């Protein structure tokens, strides 16, 4: 009898293990053959969205992961892709930066928040790539890589020892992918200078970057293909982030509050336009999430500046109300942060809104 039970238990264990292993490999095959498959849509190729997949795929012509990575390496890369795109559950991590100065606006931008999906993705990729040395905290190395990214996007050969300063390209390259690469690099460079307290340099980078991105054709007024529309929205969203950065830097430099508010209003307008437009799937969903977060942060910071300026309580509440709305839960009924909004950000929006509403309610009763 005992032997029979042991046989049944063993068979059950083998069946369960086989089912789990099959499901695991099925997920990897789906990512390999579907999610990382090569793109055949000519419009997608025209606007070079197919090359975005190449950041994960080692075989641009046929798609999928690079066979040179081997069995384990390819599984790790696919696991990293799944971690970023499918998530790892609800979690965030908040850390303080030793290089951050306390002169900026109080709000989400003053806190280093790491999305758990991105952290988990980085963990997987770190296992796949053995780095010669860590670059974290090495200022010259970081600036050098940003400078090289901009140079390569312009079709130039970067100098081996090039170190980036606040030099912004004079013209934008014709390649859509290069335009998006430069836009993203400029946002990162802006954030680096601001977070390291180099406010004067940050302001120069942000003002020049905004002028440069204006030279890229605006969103088409006539009917356009989804890939073309998405490209315009991508550039517009990066412009809105630069506007938020510039508003914070100007405030940190004790510039006029009105000037900071104007840049935040520009960020709100751009982010709202992005958030209300839906086109392609993968990239668009991430862009929509970023636009919502940027709009919410811009409205929240605008509320803070209106408080500094001494605006009417109703005007201040209106800003915080918009921040809550763009975050996704105007009723404040959800126990956790809305989808796509970090808990740390949500707590700040909710506290500011609640405080402003209490002031307005008190004035109304009196």
Coordinates of C-alpha atoms in Angstrom, one line a residue:
X1 CA 0.0 0.0 0.0
X2 CA 2.8 2.4 1.0
X3 CA 4.6 1.5 -2.2
X4 CA 1.5 2.3 -4.3
X5 CA 1.1 5.7 -2.5
X6 CA 4.7 6.5 -3.2
X7 CA 4.3 5.7 -6.9
X8 CA 1.2 7.9 -7.1
X9 CA 3.0 10.7 -5.3
X10 CA 5.9 10.4 -7.6
X11 CA 3.8 10.4 -10.7
X12 CA 1.9 13.4 -9.4
X13 CA 5.1 15.3 -8.8
X14 CA 6.5 14.4 -12.2
X15 CA 3.2 15.6 -13.8
X16 CA 3.2 18.8 -11.9
X17 CA 6.9 19.5 -12.7
X18 CA 6.3 18.7 -16.4
X19 CA 3.3 21.1 -16.5
X20 CA 5.2 23.9 -14.9
X21 CA 8.2 23.4 -17.1
X22 CA 6.0 23.3 -20.2
X23 CA 4.2 26.5 -19.3
X24 CA 7.5 28.2 -18.5
X25 CA 9.0 27.3 -21.9
X26 CA 5.7 28.2 -23.7
X27 CA 6.0 31.7 -22.3
X28 CA 9.6 32.0 -23.5
X29 CA 8.6 30.7 -27.0
X30 CA 5.8 33.2 -27.1
X31 CA 8.2 36.1 -26.3
X32 CA 10.8 34.7 -28.8
X33 CA 8.5 34.1 -31.7
X34 CA 5.8 36.7 -31.2
X35 CA 6.8 39.6 -29.0
X36 CA 10.4 39.8 -30.4
X37 CA 9.3 38.9 -34.0
X38 CA 10.5 41.2 -36.8
X39 CA 8.1 43.9 -38.0
X40 CA 6.6 43.7 -41.6
X41 CA 4.4 46.8 -41.6
X42 CA 6.0 49.3 -44.1
X43 CA 4.8 52.4 -42.2
X44 CA 6.2 51.1 -39.0
X45 CA 9.5 50.6 -40.8
X46 CA 9.3 54.0 -42.3
X47 CA 9.2 55.6 -38.9
X48 CA 11.7 53.1 -37.6
X49 CA 9.6 51.7 -34.8
X50 CA 10.7 48.3 -35.9
X51 CA 14.2 49.2 -34.7
X52 CA 12.9 49.7 -31.2
X53 CA 12.5 45.9 -30.9
X54 CA 16.2 45.7 -31.8
X55 CA 17.1 46.9 -28.4
X56 CA 16.0 43.4 -27.2
X57 CA 16.5 41.3 -30.3
X58 CA 20.0 40.4 -31.4
X59 CA 18.7 39.4 -34.8
X60 CA 17.0 42.4 -36.4
X61 CA 16.4 40.6 -39.7
X62 CA 14.5 37.6 -38.2
X63 CA 13.7 38.7 -34.7
X64 CA 14.2 36.8 -31.5
X65 CA 17.1 36.7 -29.1
X66 CA 20.7 36.3 -30.2
X67 CA 21.8 32.6 -30.5
X68 CA 25.3 33.7 -29.5
X69 CA 24.0 34.2 -25.9
X70 CA 23.4 30.5 -25.5
X71 CA 20.5 28.7 -23.9
X72 CA 20.8 30.3 -20.5
X73 CA 21.6 33.8 -21.8
X74 CA 18.6 33.8 -24.1
X75 CA 16.3 32.8 -21.3
X76 CA 17.7 35.6 -19.1
X77 CA 17.1 38.2 -21.8
X78 CA 13.6 37.0 -22.4
X79 CA 13.0 37.0 -18.6
X80 CA 14.1 40.6 -18.5
X81 CA 11.7 41.5 -21.3
X82 CA 8.8 39.8 -19.5
X83 CA 9.8 41.5 -16.3
X84 CA 9.6 45.0 -17.9
X85 CA 6.5 44.4 -20.0
X86 CA 4.4 42.1 -17.9
X87 CA 5.5 43.3 -14.4
X88 CA 6.6 41.6 -11.2
X89 CA 3.7 42.5 -9.0
X90 CA 3.1 45.7 -7.0
X91 CA 6.2 47.1 -5.4
X92 CA 8.4 50.3 -5.5
X93 CA 11.6 51.3 -3.9
X94 CA 12.6 54.8 -2.8
X95 CA 16.1 55.9 -2.3
X96 CA 17.6 59.3 -1.5
X97 CA 20.4 60.7 -3.6
X98 CA 23.5 62.1 -1.9
X99 CA 24.0 64.5 -4.9
X100 CA 20.5 65.9 -4.6
X101 CA 20.3 69.4 -3.2
X102 CA 17.3 70.7 -1.2
X103 CA 16.6 73.8 -3.3
X104 CA 14.2 72.3 -5.7
X105 CA 10.4 72.0 -5.6
X106 CA 9.0 69.6 -3.0
X107 CA 7.3 66.8 -4.9
X108 CA 7.9 63.5 -6.8
X109 CA 10.8 64.9 -8.7
X110 CA 12.7 65.4 -5.5
X111 CA 12.6 61.7 -4.7
X112 CA 14.5 58.9 -6.5
X113 CA 11.8 56.3 -7.1
X114 CA 12.7 53.0 -8.8
X115 CA 9.9 51.1 -10.4
X116 CA 10.2 47.4 -9.4
X117 CA 9.7 46.3 -12.9
X118 CA 12.7 48.3 -14.1
X119 CA 14.8 47.1 -11.1
X120 CA 13.9 43.5 -11.8
X121 CA 14.7 44.0 -15.5
X122 CA 18.0 45.4 -14.7
X123 CA 18.8 42.5 -12.3
X124 CA 18.1 40.1 -15.2
X125 CA 20.2 42.0 -17.7
X126 CA 23.0 42.4 -15.2
X127 CA 23.1 38.6 -15.1
X128 CA 23.3 38.4 -18.8
X129 CA 26.1 40.9 -19.3
X130 CA 29.3 40.9 -17.2
X131 CA 30.3 44.6 -16.9
X132 CA 34.0 45.4 -16.7
X133 CA 33.4 48.1 -14.1
X134 CA 30.4 49.8 -12.5
X135 CA 29.7 53.3 -14.0
X136 CA 27.2 54.3 -11.3
X137 CA 28.4 57.5 -9.8
X138 CA 31.1 58.1 -12.3
X139 CA 30.2 61.6 -13.6
X140 CA 32.7 61.8 -16.5
X141 CA 31.7 58.3 -17.7
X142 CA 28.0 59.1 -17.6
X143 CA 28.5 62.4 -19.5
X144 CA 30.7 60.7 -22.0
X145 CA 28.1 58.1 -22.8
X146 CA 25.4 60.7 -23.3
X147 CA 27.6 62.7 -25.6
X148 CA 28.4 59.6 -27.6
X149 CA 24.7 58.7 -27.9
X150 CA 24.0 62.2 -29.3
X151 CA 27.0 62.0 -31.7
X152 CA 26.0 58.6 -33.0
X153 CA 22.4 59.6 -33.5
X154 CA 23.7 62.5 -35.7
X155 CA 25.7 60.0 -37.8
X156 CA 29.0 61.2 -36.4
X157 CA 31.9 59.2 -35.0
X158 CA 32.4 60.1 -31.4
X159 CA 35.9 60.8 -30.1
X160 CA 37.2 58.0 -27.9
X161 CA 37.8 60.3 -24.9
X162 CA 34.8 62.7 -25.5
X163 CA 33.3 64.2 -22.4
X164 CA 29.9 65.8 -22.7
X165 CA 29.4 69.4 -21.8
X166 CA 26.2 71.4 -22.2
X167 CA 26.6 71.3 -26.0
X168 CA 23.3 70.7 -27.8
X169 CA 23.1 69.7 -31.5
X170 CA 22.4 72.7 -33.9
X171 CA 20.2 70.6 -36.2
X172 CA 18.1 67.5 -35.8
X173 CA 18.9 64.4 -38.0
X174 CA 16.3 63.2 -40.5
X175 CA 16.1 59.7 -39.1
X176 CA 13.0 59.2 -36.8
X177 CA 14.9 56.8 -34.6
X178 CA 17.8 59.3 -34.3
X179 CA 15.4 62.0 -33.4
X180 CA 13.8 60.0 -30.6
X181 CA 17.3 58.9 -29.4
X182 CA 18.5 62.5 -29.1
X183 CA 15.2 63.6 -27.4
X184 CA 15.6 60.9 -24.8
X185 CA 19.3 61.7 -24.3
X186 CA 18.6 65.4 -23.8
X187 CA 16.0 64.6 -21.1
X188 CA 18.5 62.4 -19.3
X189 CA 21.2 65.0 -19.6
X190 CA 18.8 67.6 -18.2
X191 CA 17.9 65.5 -15.3
X192 CA 21.5 64.7 -14.5
X193 CA 22.6 68.4 -14.3
X194 CA 19.5 69.3 -12.3
X195 CA 19.8 66.4 -9.8
X196 CA 23.5 67.2 -9.3
X197 CA 22.8 70.8 -8.4
X198 CA 24.3 72.3 -11.6
X199 CA 21.3 74.5 -12.2
X200 CA 22.8 77.0 -14.5
X201 CA 24.0 74.4 -16.9
X202 CA 20.7 72.5 -16.6
X203 CA 18.8 75.6 -17.6
X204 CA 21.0 76.1 -20.6
X205 CA 20.6 72.5 -21.7
X206 CA 16.8 72.6 -21.2
X207 CA 16.2 75.8 -23.0
X208 CA 18.4 74.8 -26.0
X209 CA 16.8 71.3 -26.0
X210 CA 13.3 72.7 -26.2
X211 CA 14.3 75.0 -29.1
X212 CA 15.9 72.0 -30.9
X213 CA 12.8 69.8 -30.5
X214 CA 10.6 72.5 -31.8
X215 CA 12.3 72.1 -35.2
X216 CA 10.9 68.6 -35.5
X217 CA 7.7 68.6 -37.5
X218 CA 4.6 69.1 -35.3
X219 CA 1.8 66.5 -35.0
X220 CA 0.2 66.2 -38.4
X221 CA -3.1 68.1 -38.8
X222 CA -4.2 65.9 -41.7
X223 CA -4.9 62.2 -41.2
X224 CA -1.7 60.4 -40.5
X225 CA -0.7 56.8 -40.0
X226 CA -0.4 55.6 -36.4
X227 CA 3.4 55.2 -36.6
X228 CA 3.8 58.9 -37.7
X229 CA 1.4 60.1 -35.0
X230 CA 3.2 58.1 -32.4
X231 CA 6.5 59.6 -33.4
X232 CA 5.1 63.1 -33.0
X233 CA 3.6 62.2 -29.6
X234 CA 6.9 60.8 -28.4
X235 CA 8.8 64.0 -29.2
X236 CA 6.0 66.0 -27.6
X237 CA 6.2 64.0 -24.4
X238 CA 9.9 64.5 -24.1
X239 CA 9.4 68.2 -24.6
X240 CA 6.9 68.2 -21.8
X241 CA 9.4 66.5 -19.5
X242 CA 12.0 69.2 -20.4
X243 CA 9.5 71.9 -19.6
X244 CA 8.9 70.3 -16.1
X245 CA 12.6 70.1 -15.5
X246 CA 13.1 73.7 -16.6
X247 CA 10.3 74.9 -14.3
X248 CA 11.9 73.2 -11.3
X249 CA 15.4 74.5 -12.2
X250 CA 14.1 78.1 -12.6
X251 CA 12.4 77.9 -9.2
X252 CA 15.6 76.5 -7.6
X253 CA 17.5 79.4 -9.1
X254 CA 15.0 81.8 -7.4
X255 CA 13.6 82.9 -10.8
X256 CA 10.1 84.4 -11.1
X257 CA 7.4 82.0 -10.0
X258 CA 5.3 83.1 -13.0
X259 CA 8.0 81.9 -15.4
X260 CA 8.0 78.4 -13.8
X261 CA 4.2 78.3 -14.0
X262 CA 4.3 79.1 -17.7
X263 CA 6.6 76.2 -18.4
X264 CA 4.4 73.9 -16.3
X265 CA 1.4 75.0 -18.3
X266 CA 3.3 74.2 -21.4
X267 CA 4.1 70.7 -20.0
X268 CA 0.4 70.2 -19.0
X269 CA -0.7 71.1 -22.5
X270 CA 1.8 68.8 -24.2
X271 CA 1.2 65.8 -21.8
X272 CA -2.6 66.2 -22.1
X273 CA -2.4 66.0 -25.9
X274 CA -0.3 62.9 -25.7
X275 CA -2.5 61.3 -23.1
X276 CA -5.7 61.8 -25.1
X277 CA -4.3 60.2 -28.2
X278 CA -4.2 56.4 -28.7
X279 CA -2.5 54.7 -31.6
X280 CA -0.2 51.7 -31.6
X281 CA 0.0 49.3 -28.7
X282 CA 3.3 48.6 -27.0
X283 CA 5.1 51.9 -27.3
X284 CA 1.9 53.9 -27.0
X285 CA 0.8 52.3 -23.8
X286 CA 4.1 53.3 -22.2
X287 CA 3.9 56.7 -23.7
X288 CA 0.3 57.1 -22.3
X289 CA 1.5 56.1 -18.8
X290 CA 4.4 58.6 -19.0
X291 CA 2.1 61.4 -20.2
X292 CA -0.3 60.8 -17.4
X293 CA 2.5 60.9 -14.8
X294 CA 4.0 64.1 -16.4
X295 CA 0.6 65.8 -16.5
X296 CA -0.1 64.9 -12.9
X297 CA 3.3 66.0 -11.7
X298 CA 3.1 69.3 -13.7
X299 CA -0.3 70.1 -12.1
X300 CA 0.9 69.2 -8.7
X301 CA 4.0 71.5 -9.0
X302 CA 1.8 74.2 -10.4
X303 CA -0.3 74.0 -7.3
X304 CA 2.8 74.3 -5.1
X305 CA 4.0 77.4 -7.0
X306 CA 0.5 79.0 -6.7
X307 CA 0.8 78.5 -3.0
X308 CA 4.2 80.2 -3.0
X309 CA 2.8 83.0 -5.1
X310 CA -0.2 83.4 -2.7
X311 CA -2.9 82.6 -5.3
X312 CA -6.5 82.0 -4.2
X313 CA -7.3 78.8 -2.4
X314 CA -9.7 77.7 -5.1
X315 CA -7.0 78.2 -7.8
X316 CA -4.6 76.1 -5.7
X317 CA -7.2 73.4 -5.2
X318 CA -8.0 73.4 -8.9
X319 CA -4.3 72.5 -9.7
X320 CA -4.2 69.7 -7.1
X321 CA -7.6 68.4 -8.3
X322 CA -6.2 68.1 -11.9
X323 CA -3.2 66.3 -10.5
X324 CA -5.4 63.8 -8.8
X325 CA -7.5 63.4 -11.9
X326 CA -4.6 62.7 -14.2
X327 CA -3.2 60.3 -11.7
X328 CA -6.4 58.4 -12.2
X329 CA -8.6 58.5 -9.0
X330 CA -10.4 61.8 -8.4
X331 CA -12.6 60.1 -5.8
X332 CA -9.6 59.0 -3.6
X333 CA -11.5 55.8 -3.1
X334 CA -8.7 53.3 -4.0
X335 CA -6.6 52.1 -1.1
X336 CA -3.5 52.0 -3.3
X337 CA -2.0 54.2 -6.0
X338 CA -3.8 54.0 -9.4
X339 CA -2.3 51.8 -12.1
X340 CA 0.9 53.4 -13.6
X341 CA 1.4 55.8 -10.7
X342 CA 4.0 55.2 -8.0
X343 CA 2.9 55.0 -4.4
X344 CA 5.3 57.8 -3.4
X345 CA 3.9 60.1 -6.0
X346 CA 0.3 59.3 -5.2
X347 CA 0.8 60.0 -1.5
X348 CA 2.1 63.5 -2.4
X349 CA -0.8 64.3 -4.8
X350 CA -3.4 63.0 -2.3
X351 CA -1.9 64.9 0.7
X352 CA -1.7 68.2 -1.2
X353 CA -5.2 67.8 -2.6
X354 CA -6.7 66.9 0.8
X355 CA -4.9 69.9 2.5
X356 CA -6.1 72.4 -0.1
X357 CA -9.6 71.0 -0.1
X358 CA -9.8 71.4 3.7
X359 CA -8.8 75.1 3.3
X360 CA -11.4 75.8 0.7
X361 CA -14.1 73.9 2.7
X362 CA -13.2 75.9 5.8
X363 CA -13.5 79.2 3.9
X364 CA -16.9 78.1 2.4
X365 CA -18.3 77.3 5.9
X366 CA -17.2 80.7 7.2

